[in-house]
């Protein structure tokens, strides 16, 4: 094979051998407008070990990067921390090439990989328990289950001698880049992409995140490097403390004074209402963010909710229902289970007017505390209707200020 892809050294014994996906723009419903990486790692211990693989179309890149260090056939072990196909997609090919002595997986990882690949992996996987250690000759790996971060099979691997955690999907982000380390990238970019990743992948597991962070703290592991399965590697104490601190804060889901107005519109009537509500929110002291679903993706709305205290949604009535973009976005948000929000509903209608009632019901199902009964207006809102919208914004802002004290 032409060795056109090279490994990137992380420590004297550990190298990044993953792949960069510059083109991907959708990750099961999450907009990835900056691409992503599928990170895999090679440990050059006495027992050479590959940690995770890559999405199947990128297997040649993985093999090439490994080959820049060592003949892949000399690899002894494979560790699969997470069975989702962006990390296990090329596992069968690598097993065929390497013929490893062991493929280490969690109990649920074994079950999931067998459900993915059936007879190709049956009888070839070695299950490890939470807290179990394996010896690589001159180095040692400890496995810690991180169930539901973000699959039931998820685990992390701790390489003691390098003080390095292979954190699978935790502490990652979807970001294609030639820079491999967080300290090589702009801090604001890192924070925004990490927030988007957390909001769209891990938000619903926030209680699990909080418990896992507490557990890792209790174990008192000596950690110098955090190597996730997507995005850059965290290798400075400052950066590690920052990303762990962000996760702890996001997991808490403490409401802020930020109010999010999310809407779509057919003939600009609902948009006029949204603008009046946003003015009332702003004048009432809230930090306001207005997102039209004609210009914003559902995953951007999820990201904005991560540090919001209020969600106000608006939709015209179409075919006796809410507008399709609102149905899509609210279904997506409902699955992510954001907590500690207040909100309200609004919308224009022509002759039936179900949208406000339906929006209010969905918000209640999401656990959002409603302020007022919502506002509907026939066709184009007049000054009186816009005044009511402004007042609704002020009422939400007032309640939000009390809610966040």
Coordinates of C-alpha atoms in Angstrom, one line a residue:
X1 CA 0.0 0.0 0.0
X2 CA 1.1 3.5 -0.8
X3 CA 1.9 5.1 2.6
X4 CA 0.3 8.5 1.7
X5 CA -1.1 9.0 5.2
X6 CA 1.2 9.3 8.3
X7 CA 0.6 8.7 11.9
X8 CA 0.8 11.6 14.4
X9 CA 2.8 11.0 17.5
X10 CA 1.0 11.9 20.8
X11 CA 3.6 10.4 23.2
X12 CA 6.7 8.2 22.7
X13 CA 4.5 5.1 22.6
X14 CA 1.1 6.4 21.4
X15 CA 0.2 7.7 18.0
X16 CA -3.0 8.9 16.3
X17 CA -3.8 6.7 13.3
X18 CA -7.4 7.8 12.5
X19 CA -9.0 9.5 9.5
X20 CA -10.3 12.9 8.6
X21 CA -13.8 13.2 7.0
X22 CA -13.8 16.6 5.4
X23 CA -17.1 16.1 3.5
X24 CA -19.7 14.8 6.1
X25 CA -22.4 17.3 6.7
X26 CA -25.0 15.2 8.5
X27 CA -24.4 12.8 11.5
X28 CA -27.8 11.1 12.1
X29 CA -29.7 14.3 12.0
X30 CA -27.0 16.6 13.5
X31 CA -25.5 19.2 11.1
X32 CA -21.7 18.7 10.9
X33 CA -20.8 21.7 8.8
X34 CA -17.2 21.5 9.8
X35 CA -16.8 17.7 9.0
X36 CA -15.3 15.3 11.6
X37 CA -12.5 12.9 12.4
X38 CA -12.7 9.2 13.3
X39 CA -9.9 8.9 15.8
X40 CA -8.0 5.6 16.3
X41 CA -4.8 5.1 18.3
X42 CA -1.8 2.8 18.2
X43 CA 0.0 1.8 21.4
X44 CA 3.6 0.6 20.6
X45 CA 3.9 -1.5 23.7
X46 CA 5.4 -5.0 24.0
X47 CA 1.9 -6.1 22.9
X48 CA 1.1 -3.6 20.1
X49 CA -2.5 -2.5 20.5
X50 CA -4.9 -0.7 18.2
X51 CA -7.6 1.4 20.1
X52 CA -10.7 1.7 18.0
X53 CA -11.0 1.7 14.2
X54 CA -12.7 4.1 11.8
X55 CA -15.8 4.4 9.6
X56 CA -15.6 1.7 6.9
X57 CA -15.0 4.0 3.9
X58 CA -11.8 5.2 5.6
X59 CA -10.1 1.9 6.3
X60 CA -7.3 2.4 3.8
X61 CA -6.4 5.7 5.6
X62 CA -6.3 3.9 8.9
X63 CA -4.1 1.1 7.4
X64 CA -1.8 3.6 5.8
X65 CA -1.2 5.6 9.0
X66 CA -0.5 2.4 11.0
X67 CA 1.9 1.3 8.2
X68 CA 3.9 4.5 8.6
X69 CA 4.9 3.1 12.0
X70 CA 4.6 -0.7 11.9
X71 CA 3.4 -3.5 9.7
X72 CA -0.3 -3.8 10.8
X73 CA 0.1 -7.6 10.9
X74 CA 2.4 -7.1 14.0
X75 CA -0.5 -5.7 16.0
X76 CA -1.4 -8.1 18.9
X77 CA -4.6 -6.6 20.4
X78 CA -7.5 -4.4 19.4
X79 CA -9.6 -2.5 21.9
X80 CA -13.1 -1.5 20.8
X81 CA -14.4 1.1 23.2
X82 CA -17.6 1.8 21.4
X83 CA -19.5 -0.3 18.8
X84 CA -21.1 2.5 16.8
X85 CA -20.3 2.1 13.1
X86 CA -18.2 5.3 12.8
X87 CA -15.7 3.5 15.1
X88 CA -16.3 -0.2 14.4
X89 CA -17.2 0.0 10.7
X90 CA -13.7 -1.3 9.7
X91 CA -13.3 -3.6 12.6
X92 CA -13.9 -6.8 10.6
X93 CA -11.5 -5.7 7.9
X94 CA -8.8 -5.0 10.5
X95 CA -9.4 -8.3 12.2
X96 CA -8.9 -10.1 8.9
X97 CA -5.7 -8.2 8.2
X98 CA -4.2 -8.4 11.6
X99 CA -5.6 -11.7 13.0
X100 CA -5.2 -10.3 16.6
X101 CA -4.7 -12.4 19.6
X102 CA -7.5 -10.6 21.4
X103 CA -10.2 -8.1 20.6
X104 CA -11.2 -6.5 23.9
X105 CA -14.8 -5.2 24.3
X106 CA -17.3 -4.5 27.1
X107 CA -20.1 -6.9 27.8
X108 CA -22.6 -4.8 25.9
X109 CA -19.9 -4.2 23.2
X110 CA -19.7 -7.9 22.6
X111 CA -23.5 -8.1 22.2
X112 CA -23.7 -5.0 19.9
X113 CA -20.8 -6.0 17.7
X114 CA -22.2 -9.5 17.2
X115 CA -25.5 -7.9 16.2
X116 CA -23.6 -5.7 13.7
X117 CA -21.3 -8.3 12.2
X118 CA -22.8 -11.6 13.2
X119 CA -20.6 -14.6 12.3
X120 CA -17.7 -12.3 11.2
X121 CA -16.9 -11.6 14.9
X122 CA -18.7 -14.5 16.7
X123 CA -16.3 -16.2 19.1
X124 CA -13.6 -13.7 18.4
X125 CA -14.3 -11.1 21.0
X126 CA -12.9 -11.0 24.6
X127 CA -15.3 -9.4 27.1
X128 CA -13.7 -7.2 29.8
X129 CA -15.4 -6.1 33.0
X130 CA -15.7 -2.6 34.5
X131 CA -12.4 -2.0 36.4
X132 CA -10.6 -4.9 34.7
X133 CA -6.9 -4.4 33.7
X134 CA -4.9 -6.0 30.9
X135 CA -1.1 -6.1 30.6
X136 CA 0.6 -5.1 27.4
X137 CA 3.9 -6.4 28.6
X138 CA 5.5 -3.1 29.6
X139 CA 2.3 -1.2 29.9
X140 CA -1.2 -1.6 31.5
X141 CA -4.7 -0.6 30.4
X142 CA -7.6 -0.3 32.8
X143 CA -11.2 -0.4 31.4
X144 CA -14.0 1.7 32.9
X145 CA -17.5 1.3 31.7
X146 CA -19.2 4.5 30.7
X147 CA -22.6 3.1 29.9
X148 CA -24.9 5.5 28.0
X149 CA -22.1 7.9 27.2
X150 CA -23.5 7.5 24.8
X151 CA -24.4 3.9 24.0
X152 CA -24.9 1.0 26.4
X153 CA -21.6 -0.5 25.3
X154 CA -19.4 2.6 25.8
X155 CA -16.3 2.3 27.9
X156 CA -13.1 4.3 28.3
X157 CA -9.5 2.9 28.4
X158 CA -6.8 4.3 30.7
X159 CA -3.2 3.8 29.8
X160 CA -1.5 4.2 33.1
X161 CA 2.1 4.6 32.0
X162 CA 1.3 7.5 29.6
X163 CA -1.4 8.9 32.0
X164 CA -3.7 8.9 28.9
X165 CA -7.4 8.3 28.7
X166 CA -9.0 7.0 25.5
X167 CA -12.4 8.6 26.2
X168 CA -14.3 7.3 23.1
X169 CA -17.2 9.7 22.3
X170 CA -16.9 11.7 25.6
X171 CA -15.1 15.1 25.3
X172 CA -15.2 14.9 21.5
X173 CA -16.5 17.1 18.8
X174 CA -17.2 17.0 15.0
X175 CA -14.4 19.0 13.6
X176 CA -12.3 18.1 10.5
X177 CA -8.8 19.6 10.9
X178 CA -5.2 18.9 10.2
X179 CA -4.4 20.1 13.8
X180 CA -4.6 17.1 16.1
X181 CA -4.4 18.9 19.4
X182 CA -6.8 21.3 21.1
X183 CA -4.0 23.7 22.0
X184 CA -3.4 24.2 18.3
X185 CA -6.9 25.4 17.7
X186 CA -8.8 28.6 18.5
X187 CA -10.4 28.4 21.9
X188 CA -13.8 29.9 20.8
X189 CA -14.0 27.3 18.0
X190 CA -13.3 24.5 20.5
X191 CA -16.0 25.7 22.9
X192 CA -18.7 26.2 20.3
X193 CA -18.1 22.8 18.6
X194 CA -17.8 21.0 22.0
X195 CA -21.1 22.6 23.1
X196 CA -22.8 21.6 19.8
X197 CA -21.5 18.0 20.2
X198 CA -22.7 17.8 23.9
X199 CA -26.1 19.3 23.1
X200 CA -26.8 17.0 20.2
X201 CA -25.2 13.8 21.4
X202 CA -25.0 13.8 25.2
X203 CA -27.6 16.2 26.6
X204 CA -30.2 13.6 27.3
X205 CA -27.6 11.6 29.3
X206 CA -26.6 14.6 31.5
X207 CA -27.4 12.8 34.7
X208 CA -25.1 9.9 33.6
X209 CA -22.4 12.4 32.7
X210 CA -22.5 14.0 36.1
X211 CA -22.3 10.6 37.9
X212 CA -19.4 9.5 35.6
X213 CA -17.4 12.7 36.2
X214 CA -17.9 12.1 40.0
X215 CA -16.7 8.6 39.6
X216 CA -13.6 9.5 37.7
X217 CA -12.8 12.2 40.3
X218 CA -13.2 9.6 43.0
X219 CA -10.8 7.2 41.3
X220 CA -8.2 9.9 41.3
X221 CA -6.6 8.9 38.0
X222 CA -3.4 10.7 37.0
X223 CA -4.4 12.1 33.6
X224 CA -2.2 14.2 31.3
X225 CA -3.9 13.5 28.0
X226 CA -7.6 12.9 27.0
X227 CA -7.9 11.3 23.5
X228 CA -11.5 11.2 22.3
X229 CA -12.9 9.4 19.2
X230 CA -13.8 12.6 17.4
X231 CA -12.0 15.9 17.1
X232 CA -8.8 17.1 18.8
X233 CA -6.8 15.6 21.6
X234 CA -6.6 17.4 24.9
X235 CA -3.0 17.4 26.1
X236 CA -2.5 20.3 28.4
X237 CA -3.7 20.5 32.0
X238 CA -5.5 23.8 31.2
X239 CA -7.4 22.4 28.3
X240 CA -8.4 19.2 30.2
X241 CA -9.7 21.2 33.1
X242 CA -11.6 23.4 30.8
X243 CA -13.4 20.7 28.9
X244 CA -14.2 18.7 32.0
X245 CA -15.5 21.9 33.6
X246 CA -17.7 22.6 30.6
X247 CA -19.1 19.1 30.8
X248 CA -19.8 19.4 34.5
X249 CA -21.7 22.7 33.8
X250 CA -23.6 21.4 30.9
X251 CA -24.6 18.3 32.8
X252 CA -26.1 20.5 35.6
X253 CA -28.4 22.2 33.1
X254 CA -28.8 25.2 35.2
X255 CA -31.1 27.8 33.5
X256 CA -29.7 31.2 32.5
X257 CA -31.3 34.5 31.6
X258 CA -31.2 33.6 27.9
X259 CA -34.5 33.3 26.0
X260 CA -34.7 31.4 22.7
X261 CA -37.4 32.2 20.2
X262 CA -37.8 29.5 17.6
X263 CA -40.3 29.8 14.8
X264 CA -41.1 29.3 11.1
X265 CA -43.4 31.3 8.9
X266 CA -45.4 31.0 5.7
X267 CA -46.4 34.6 4.8
X268 CA -44.3 36.5 7.5
X269 CA -47.2 36.8 10.0
X270 CA -45.7 34.4 12.5
X271 CA -42.4 36.1 11.9
X272 CA -43.9 39.5 12.9
X273 CA -45.2 37.9 16.1
X274 CA -41.7 36.5 16.8
X275 CA -40.1 39.9 16.4
X276 CA -42.6 41.5 18.8
X277 CA -42.1 38.8 21.4
X278 CA -38.3 39.1 21.1
X279 CA -38.6 42.9 21.7
X280 CA -40.7 42.2 24.8
X281 CA -38.1 39.7 26.0
X282 CA -35.2 42.1 25.5
X283 CA -37.0 45.0 27.1
X284 CA -37.8 42.7 30.0
X285 CA -34.1 42.1 30.6
X286 CA -33.6 38.7 28.9
X287 CA -30.7 37.8 26.6
X288 CA -32.5 37.0 23.4
X289 CA -31.7 34.7 20.5
X290 CA -34.1 34.4 17.6
X291 CA -33.9 31.4 15.3
X292 CA -35.9 31.0 12.2
X293 CA -36.1 27.4 11.1
X294 CA -36.0 28.6 7.5
X295 CA -32.4 29.6 8.2
X296 CA -31.3 27.4 11.0
X297 CA -30.9 23.7 11.5
X298 CA -32.5 21.7 14.3
X299 CA -29.0 20.9 15.8
X300 CA -28.3 24.6 16.0
X301 CA -31.5 25.0 18.1
X302 CA -30.4 22.2 20.3
X303 CA -27.0 23.9 20.8
X304 CA -28.6 27.2 21.8
X305 CA -30.9 25.5 24.3
X306 CA -27.8 24.2 26.1
X307 CA -27.4 27.5 28.0
X308 CA -31.0 28.8 27.8
X309 CA -33.7 29.3 30.4
X310 CA -36.7 29.9 28.1
X311 CA -38.0 28.4 24.9
X312 CA -40.7 30.3 23.1
X313 CA -41.9 28.6 19.9
X314 CA -44.1 29.8 17.0
X315 CA -45.7 28.1 14.1
X316 CA -48.4 28.8 11.5
X317 CA -51.2 26.3 11.2
X318 CA -50.9 24.1 8.1
X319 CA -53.3 21.3 7.4
X320 CA -54.7 21.6 10.9
X321 CA -51.2 21.0 12.4
X322 CA -48.0 22.7 13.2
X323 CA -45.6 23.6 10.4
X324 CA -43.3 20.6 9.4
X325 CA -40.1 22.3 10.5
X326 CA -41.5 22.8 14.0
X327 CA -42.7 19.2 14.2
X328 CA -39.2 18.1 13.1
X329 CA -37.3 20.3 15.5
X330 CA -39.6 19.7 18.5
X331 CA -39.5 16.0 18.1
X332 CA -35.7 16.2 18.0
X333 CA -35.5 18.4 21.1
X334 CA -38.0 16.2 23.0
X335 CA -35.7 13.3 22.5
X336 CA -32.7 15.3 23.9
X337 CA -34.7 16.0 27.1
X338 CA -33.6 19.5 28.0
X339 CA -34.4 20.4 31.6
X340 CA -35.3 23.5 33.6
X341 CA -37.0 25.6 30.9
X342 CA -39.9 27.9 30.9
X343 CA -41.7 28.9 27.6
X344 CA -44.7 29.8 25.6
X345 CA -46.3 29.3 22.2
X346 CA -47.6 31.6 19.4
X347 CA -48.6 31.5 15.8
X348 CA -50.8 32.8 13.0
X349 CA -53.6 30.8 11.4
X350 CA -56.1 31.1 8.5
X351 CA -59.2 29.2 9.6
X352 CA -58.6 26.5 12.1
X353 CA -55.7 27.6 14.4
X354 CA -54.5 24.3 16.0
X355 CA -50.8 25.2 16.1
X356 CA -50.7 27.2 19.3
X357 CA -52.6 24.5 21.2
X358 CA -50.4 21.8 19.7
X359 CA -47.2 23.7 20.5
X360 CA -48.3 24.2 24.1
X361 CA -49.0 20.5 24.5
X362 CA -45.6 19.5 23.1
X363 CA -43.8 22.0 25.4
X364 CA -45.7 20.6 28.4
X365 CA -44.7 17.1 27.3
X366 CA -41.1 18.3 27.3
X367 CA -41.4 19.5 30.9
X368 CA -41.4 23.2 29.9
X369 CA -43.2 25.4 32.4
X370 CA -45.7 27.5 30.3
X371 CA -46.1 31.2 30.8
X372 CA -49.6 32.2 29.8
X373 CA -51.9 30.4 27.4
X374 CA -50.1 31.3 24.1
X375 CA -51.2 33.7 21.4
X376 CA -52.8 32.9 18.1
X377 CA -53.8 35.5 15.5
X378 CA -56.0 35.3 12.4
X379 CA -53.9 35.9 9.3
X380 CA -51.8 39.1 9.6
X381 CA -51.4 40.4 13.2
X382 CA -52.6 43.9 13.8
X383 CA -51.2 46.4 16.3
X384 CA -53.4 44.9 19.1
X385 CA -52.1 41.4 18.4
X386 CA -48.5 42.5 18.2
X387 CA -49.0 44.3 21.5
X388 CA -50.1 41.1 23.1
X389 CA -47.0 39.4 21.7
X390 CA -44.8 42.1 23.2
X391 CA -46.6 41.6 26.5
X392 CA -46.0 37.8 26.3
X393 CA -42.3 38.5 25.8
X394 CA -42.3 40.8 28.9
X395 CA -44.1 38.2 30.9
X396 CA -41.7 35.4 30.0
X397 CA -38.8 37.7 30.8
X398 CA -40.2 38.5 34.2
X399 CA -40.8 34.9 35.0
X400 CA -37.3 34.0 33.7
X401 CA -35.7 36.6 36.0
X402 CA -37.4 35.0 39.0
X403 CA -36.6 31.5 37.7
X404 CA -32.9 32.1 37.4
X405 CA -32.4 33.8 40.8

